[in-house]
mmCIF file of C-alpha atoms in Angstrom:
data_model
loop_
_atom_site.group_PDB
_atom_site.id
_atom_site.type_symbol
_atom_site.label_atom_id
_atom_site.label_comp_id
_atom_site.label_asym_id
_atom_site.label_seq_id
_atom_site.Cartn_x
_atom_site.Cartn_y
_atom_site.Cartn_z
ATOM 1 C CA UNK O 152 34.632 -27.558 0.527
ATOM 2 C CA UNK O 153 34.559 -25.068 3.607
ATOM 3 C CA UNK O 154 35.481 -22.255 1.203
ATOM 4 C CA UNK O 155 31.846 -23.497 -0.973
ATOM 5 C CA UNK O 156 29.743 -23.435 1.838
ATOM 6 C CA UNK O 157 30.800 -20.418 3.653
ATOM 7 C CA UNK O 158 30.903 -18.733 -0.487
ATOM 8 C CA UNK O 159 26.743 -20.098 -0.836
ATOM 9 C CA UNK O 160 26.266 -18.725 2.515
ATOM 10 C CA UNK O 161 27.308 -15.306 2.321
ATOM 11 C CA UNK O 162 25.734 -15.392 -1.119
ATOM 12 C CA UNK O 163 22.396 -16.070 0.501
ATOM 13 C CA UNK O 164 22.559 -13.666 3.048
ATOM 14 C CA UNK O 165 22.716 -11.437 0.644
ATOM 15 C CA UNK O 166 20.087 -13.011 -1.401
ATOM 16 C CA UNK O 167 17.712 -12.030 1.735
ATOM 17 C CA UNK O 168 18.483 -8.992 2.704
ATOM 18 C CA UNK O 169 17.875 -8.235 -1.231
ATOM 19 C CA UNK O 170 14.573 -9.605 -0.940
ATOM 20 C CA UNK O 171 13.706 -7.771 2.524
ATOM 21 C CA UNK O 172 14.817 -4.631 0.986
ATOM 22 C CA UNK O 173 12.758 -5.160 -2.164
ATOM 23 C CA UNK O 174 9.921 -6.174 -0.121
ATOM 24 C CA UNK O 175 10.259 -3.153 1.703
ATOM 25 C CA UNK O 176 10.436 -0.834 -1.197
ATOM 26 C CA UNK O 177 7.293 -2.914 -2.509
ATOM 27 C CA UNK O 178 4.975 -1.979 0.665
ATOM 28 C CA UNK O 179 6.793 1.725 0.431
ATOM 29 C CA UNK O 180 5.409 1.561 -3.580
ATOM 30 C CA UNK O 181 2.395 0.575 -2.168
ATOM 31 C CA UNK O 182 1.484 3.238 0.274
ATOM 32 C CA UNK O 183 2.758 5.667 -1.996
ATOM 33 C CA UNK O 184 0.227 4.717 -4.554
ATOM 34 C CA UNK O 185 -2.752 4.672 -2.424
ATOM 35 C CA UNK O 186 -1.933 8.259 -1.157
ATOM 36 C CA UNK O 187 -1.967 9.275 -4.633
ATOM 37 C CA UNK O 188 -5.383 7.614 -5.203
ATOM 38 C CA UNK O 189 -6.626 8.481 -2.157
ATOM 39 C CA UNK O 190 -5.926 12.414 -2.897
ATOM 40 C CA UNK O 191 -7.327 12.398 -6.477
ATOM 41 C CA UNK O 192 -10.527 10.887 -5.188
ATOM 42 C CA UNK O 193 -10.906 13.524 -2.237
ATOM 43 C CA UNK O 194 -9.820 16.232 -4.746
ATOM 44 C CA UNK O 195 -12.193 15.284 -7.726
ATOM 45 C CA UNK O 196 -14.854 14.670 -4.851
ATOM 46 C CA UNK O 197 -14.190 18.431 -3.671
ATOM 47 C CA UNK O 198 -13.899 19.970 -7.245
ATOM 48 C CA UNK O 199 -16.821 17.994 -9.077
ATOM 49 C CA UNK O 200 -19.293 17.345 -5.912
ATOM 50 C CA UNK O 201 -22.144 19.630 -6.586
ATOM 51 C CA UNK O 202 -24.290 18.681 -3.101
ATOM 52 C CA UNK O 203 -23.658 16.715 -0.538
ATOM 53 C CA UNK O 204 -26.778 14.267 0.652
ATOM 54 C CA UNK O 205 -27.601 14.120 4.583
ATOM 55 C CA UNK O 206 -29.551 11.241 5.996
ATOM 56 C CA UNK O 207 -29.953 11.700 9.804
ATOM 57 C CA UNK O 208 -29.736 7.883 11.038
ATOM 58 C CA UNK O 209 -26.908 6.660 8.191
ATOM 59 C CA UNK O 210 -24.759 9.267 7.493
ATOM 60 C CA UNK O 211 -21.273 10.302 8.580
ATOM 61 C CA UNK O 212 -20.195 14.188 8.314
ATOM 62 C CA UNK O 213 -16.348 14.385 7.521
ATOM 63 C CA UNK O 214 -15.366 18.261 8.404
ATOM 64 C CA UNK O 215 -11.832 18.685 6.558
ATOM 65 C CA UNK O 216 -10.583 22.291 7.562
ATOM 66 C CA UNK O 217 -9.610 24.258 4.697
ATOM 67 C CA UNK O 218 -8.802 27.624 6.769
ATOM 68 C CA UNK O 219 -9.293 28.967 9.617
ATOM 69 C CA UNK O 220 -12.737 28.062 10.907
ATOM 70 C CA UNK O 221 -13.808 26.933 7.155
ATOM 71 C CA UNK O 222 -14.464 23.679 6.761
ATOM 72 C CA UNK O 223 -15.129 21.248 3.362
ATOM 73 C CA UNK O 224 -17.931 18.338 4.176
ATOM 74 C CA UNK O 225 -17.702 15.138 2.993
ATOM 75 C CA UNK O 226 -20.464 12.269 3.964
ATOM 76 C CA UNK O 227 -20.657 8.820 3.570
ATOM 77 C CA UNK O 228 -24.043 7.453 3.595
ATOM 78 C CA UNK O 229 -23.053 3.745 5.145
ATOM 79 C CA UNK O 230 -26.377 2.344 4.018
ATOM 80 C CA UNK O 231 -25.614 2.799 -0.032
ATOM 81 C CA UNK O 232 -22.150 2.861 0.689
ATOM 82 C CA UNK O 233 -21.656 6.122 -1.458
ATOM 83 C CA UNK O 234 -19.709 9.563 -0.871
ATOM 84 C CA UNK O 235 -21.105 13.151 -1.989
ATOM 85 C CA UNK O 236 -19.673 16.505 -0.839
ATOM 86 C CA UNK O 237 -20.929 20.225 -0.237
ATOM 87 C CA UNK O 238 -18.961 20.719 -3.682
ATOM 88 C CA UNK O 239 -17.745 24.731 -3.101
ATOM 89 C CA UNK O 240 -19.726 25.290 0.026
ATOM 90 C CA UNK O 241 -17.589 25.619 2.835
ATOM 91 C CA UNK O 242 -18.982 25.432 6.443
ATOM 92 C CA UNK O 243 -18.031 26.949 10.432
ATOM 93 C CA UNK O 244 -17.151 24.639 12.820
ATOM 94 C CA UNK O 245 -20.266 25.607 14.424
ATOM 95 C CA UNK O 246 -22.759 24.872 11.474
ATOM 96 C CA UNK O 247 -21.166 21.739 11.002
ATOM 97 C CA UNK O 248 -21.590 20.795 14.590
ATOM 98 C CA UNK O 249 -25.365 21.063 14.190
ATOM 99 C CA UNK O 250 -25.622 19.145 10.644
ATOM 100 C CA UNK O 251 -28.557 16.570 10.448
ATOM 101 C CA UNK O 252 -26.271 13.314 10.333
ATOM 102 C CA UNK O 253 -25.501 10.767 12.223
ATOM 103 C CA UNK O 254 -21.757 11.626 13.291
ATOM 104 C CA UNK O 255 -19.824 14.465 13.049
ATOM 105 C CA UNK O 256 -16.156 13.910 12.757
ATOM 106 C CA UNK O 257 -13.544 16.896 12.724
ATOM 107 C CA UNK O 258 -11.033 14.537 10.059
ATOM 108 C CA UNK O 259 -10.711 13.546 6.690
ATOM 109 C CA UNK O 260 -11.846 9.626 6.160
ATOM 110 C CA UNK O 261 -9.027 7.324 6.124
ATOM 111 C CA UNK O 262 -7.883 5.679 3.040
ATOM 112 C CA UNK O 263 -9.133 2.286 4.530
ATOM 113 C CA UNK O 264 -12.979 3.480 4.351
ATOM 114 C CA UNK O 265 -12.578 5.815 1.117
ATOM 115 C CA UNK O 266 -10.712 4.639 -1.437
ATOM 116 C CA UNK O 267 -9.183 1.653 -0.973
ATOM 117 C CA UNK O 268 -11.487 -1.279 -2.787
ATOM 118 C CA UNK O 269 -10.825 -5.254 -2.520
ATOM 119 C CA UNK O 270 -9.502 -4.936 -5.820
ATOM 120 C CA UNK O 271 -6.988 -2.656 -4.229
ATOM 121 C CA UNK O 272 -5.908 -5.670 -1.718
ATOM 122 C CA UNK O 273 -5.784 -8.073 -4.615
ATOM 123 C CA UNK O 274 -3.477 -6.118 -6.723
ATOM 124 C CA UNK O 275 -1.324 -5.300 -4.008
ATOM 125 C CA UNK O 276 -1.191 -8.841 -2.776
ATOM 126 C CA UNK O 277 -0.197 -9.769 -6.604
ATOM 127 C CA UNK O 278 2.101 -7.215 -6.702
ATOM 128 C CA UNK O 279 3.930 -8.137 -3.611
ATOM 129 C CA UNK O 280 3.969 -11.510 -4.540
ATOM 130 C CA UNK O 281 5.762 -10.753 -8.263
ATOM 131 C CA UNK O 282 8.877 -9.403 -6.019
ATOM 132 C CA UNK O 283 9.106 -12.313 -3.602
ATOM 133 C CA UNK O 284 8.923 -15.000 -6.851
ATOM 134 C CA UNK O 285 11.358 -13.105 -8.078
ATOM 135 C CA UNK O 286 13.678 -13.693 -5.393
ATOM 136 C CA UNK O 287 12.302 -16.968 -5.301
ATOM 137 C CA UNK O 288 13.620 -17.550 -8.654
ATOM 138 C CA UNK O 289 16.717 -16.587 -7.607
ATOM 139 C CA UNK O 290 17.133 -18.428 -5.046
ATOM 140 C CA UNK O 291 16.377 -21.554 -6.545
ATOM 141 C CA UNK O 292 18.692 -20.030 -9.725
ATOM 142 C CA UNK O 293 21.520 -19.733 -6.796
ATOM 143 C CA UNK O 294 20.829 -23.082 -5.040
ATOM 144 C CA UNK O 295 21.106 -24.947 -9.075
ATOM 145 C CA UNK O 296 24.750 -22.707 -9.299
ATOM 146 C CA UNK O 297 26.163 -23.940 -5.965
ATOM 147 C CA UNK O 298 24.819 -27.343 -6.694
ATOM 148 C CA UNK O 299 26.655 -27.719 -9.687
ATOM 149 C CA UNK O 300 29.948 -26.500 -8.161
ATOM 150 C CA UNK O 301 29.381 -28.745 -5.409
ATOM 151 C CA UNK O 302 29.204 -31.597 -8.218
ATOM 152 C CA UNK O 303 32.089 -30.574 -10.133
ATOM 153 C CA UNK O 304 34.498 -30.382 -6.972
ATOM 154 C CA UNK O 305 33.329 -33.782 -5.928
ATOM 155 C CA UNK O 306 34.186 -35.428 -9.153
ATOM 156 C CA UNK O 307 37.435 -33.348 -10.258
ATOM 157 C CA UNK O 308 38.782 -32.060 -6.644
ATOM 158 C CA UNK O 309 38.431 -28.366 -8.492
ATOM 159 C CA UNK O 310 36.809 -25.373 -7.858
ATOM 160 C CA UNK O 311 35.266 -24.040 -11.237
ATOM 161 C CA UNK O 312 33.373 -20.782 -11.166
ATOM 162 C CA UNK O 313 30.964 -19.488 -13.480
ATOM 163 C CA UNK O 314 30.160 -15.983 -14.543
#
């Protein structure tokens, strides 16, 4: 019986460090993805942005450097919650110091504030939770396995493994 129990434990230690690596690889999935949307949204805002629209009191100035002293402008207007950019226009550090917004930041939005929607969180959340039922499954897959041997070596004294 020692040899079943010390068998279904090693077997479950394995189980979950299975399911920690495949929920890290999930969150690693994850980030990957979002970089990848969050780049073609900032590149099909800088290749298909004709203007970009500054309101004084409501609108944040994101200066991305593009080369030396050249910078691209993106703004977020936090009242309509909408993004436009200067489209081919690039600006000096200088002119975008004195730009009629609200905030000037020297840095590219983070993914957080630009692309990332609550139907983002949603997926992910359904997406992480796919991988852990799966391991869930097998757990309870494993548990029905050891249960049965358990069974069988009660009632014959023998230890009968499966494939």
């Amino acid at each position: 019986m020692d040899f079943i129990k010390k068998m279904k434990n090693r077997e479950l230690l394995e189980m979950s460090l299975k399911m920690l690596v495949g929920i890290f690889v999930s969150f690693l999935v994850i980030i990957l993805m979002e970089g990848m949307i969050y780049s073609i949204e900032l590149n099909a805002l800088k290749d298909h942005s004709t203007s970009a629209v500054f309101y004084s009191d409501r609108t944040t100035a994101y200066c991305i450097e593009e080369s030396e002293d050249q910078y691209f402008v993106v703004c977020y207007d936090t009242e309509e919650e909408t993004w436009s950019a200067t489209g081919s226009r690039l600006y000096t550090r200088d002119e975008c110091e004195v730009l009629n917004v609200q905030t000037v930041v020297f840095h590219a939005p983070n993914a957080f504030i630009f692309s990332i929607t609550p139907v983002h969180y949603v997926v992910m959340a359904i997406f992480v939770l796919i991988v852990v039922g799966y391991f869930v499954y097998r757990f309870v897959l494993l548990n029905k396995d050891y249960t049965k041997i358990i069974d069988n070596f009660n009632k014959t004294g023998e230890i009968e493994l499966g494939n």
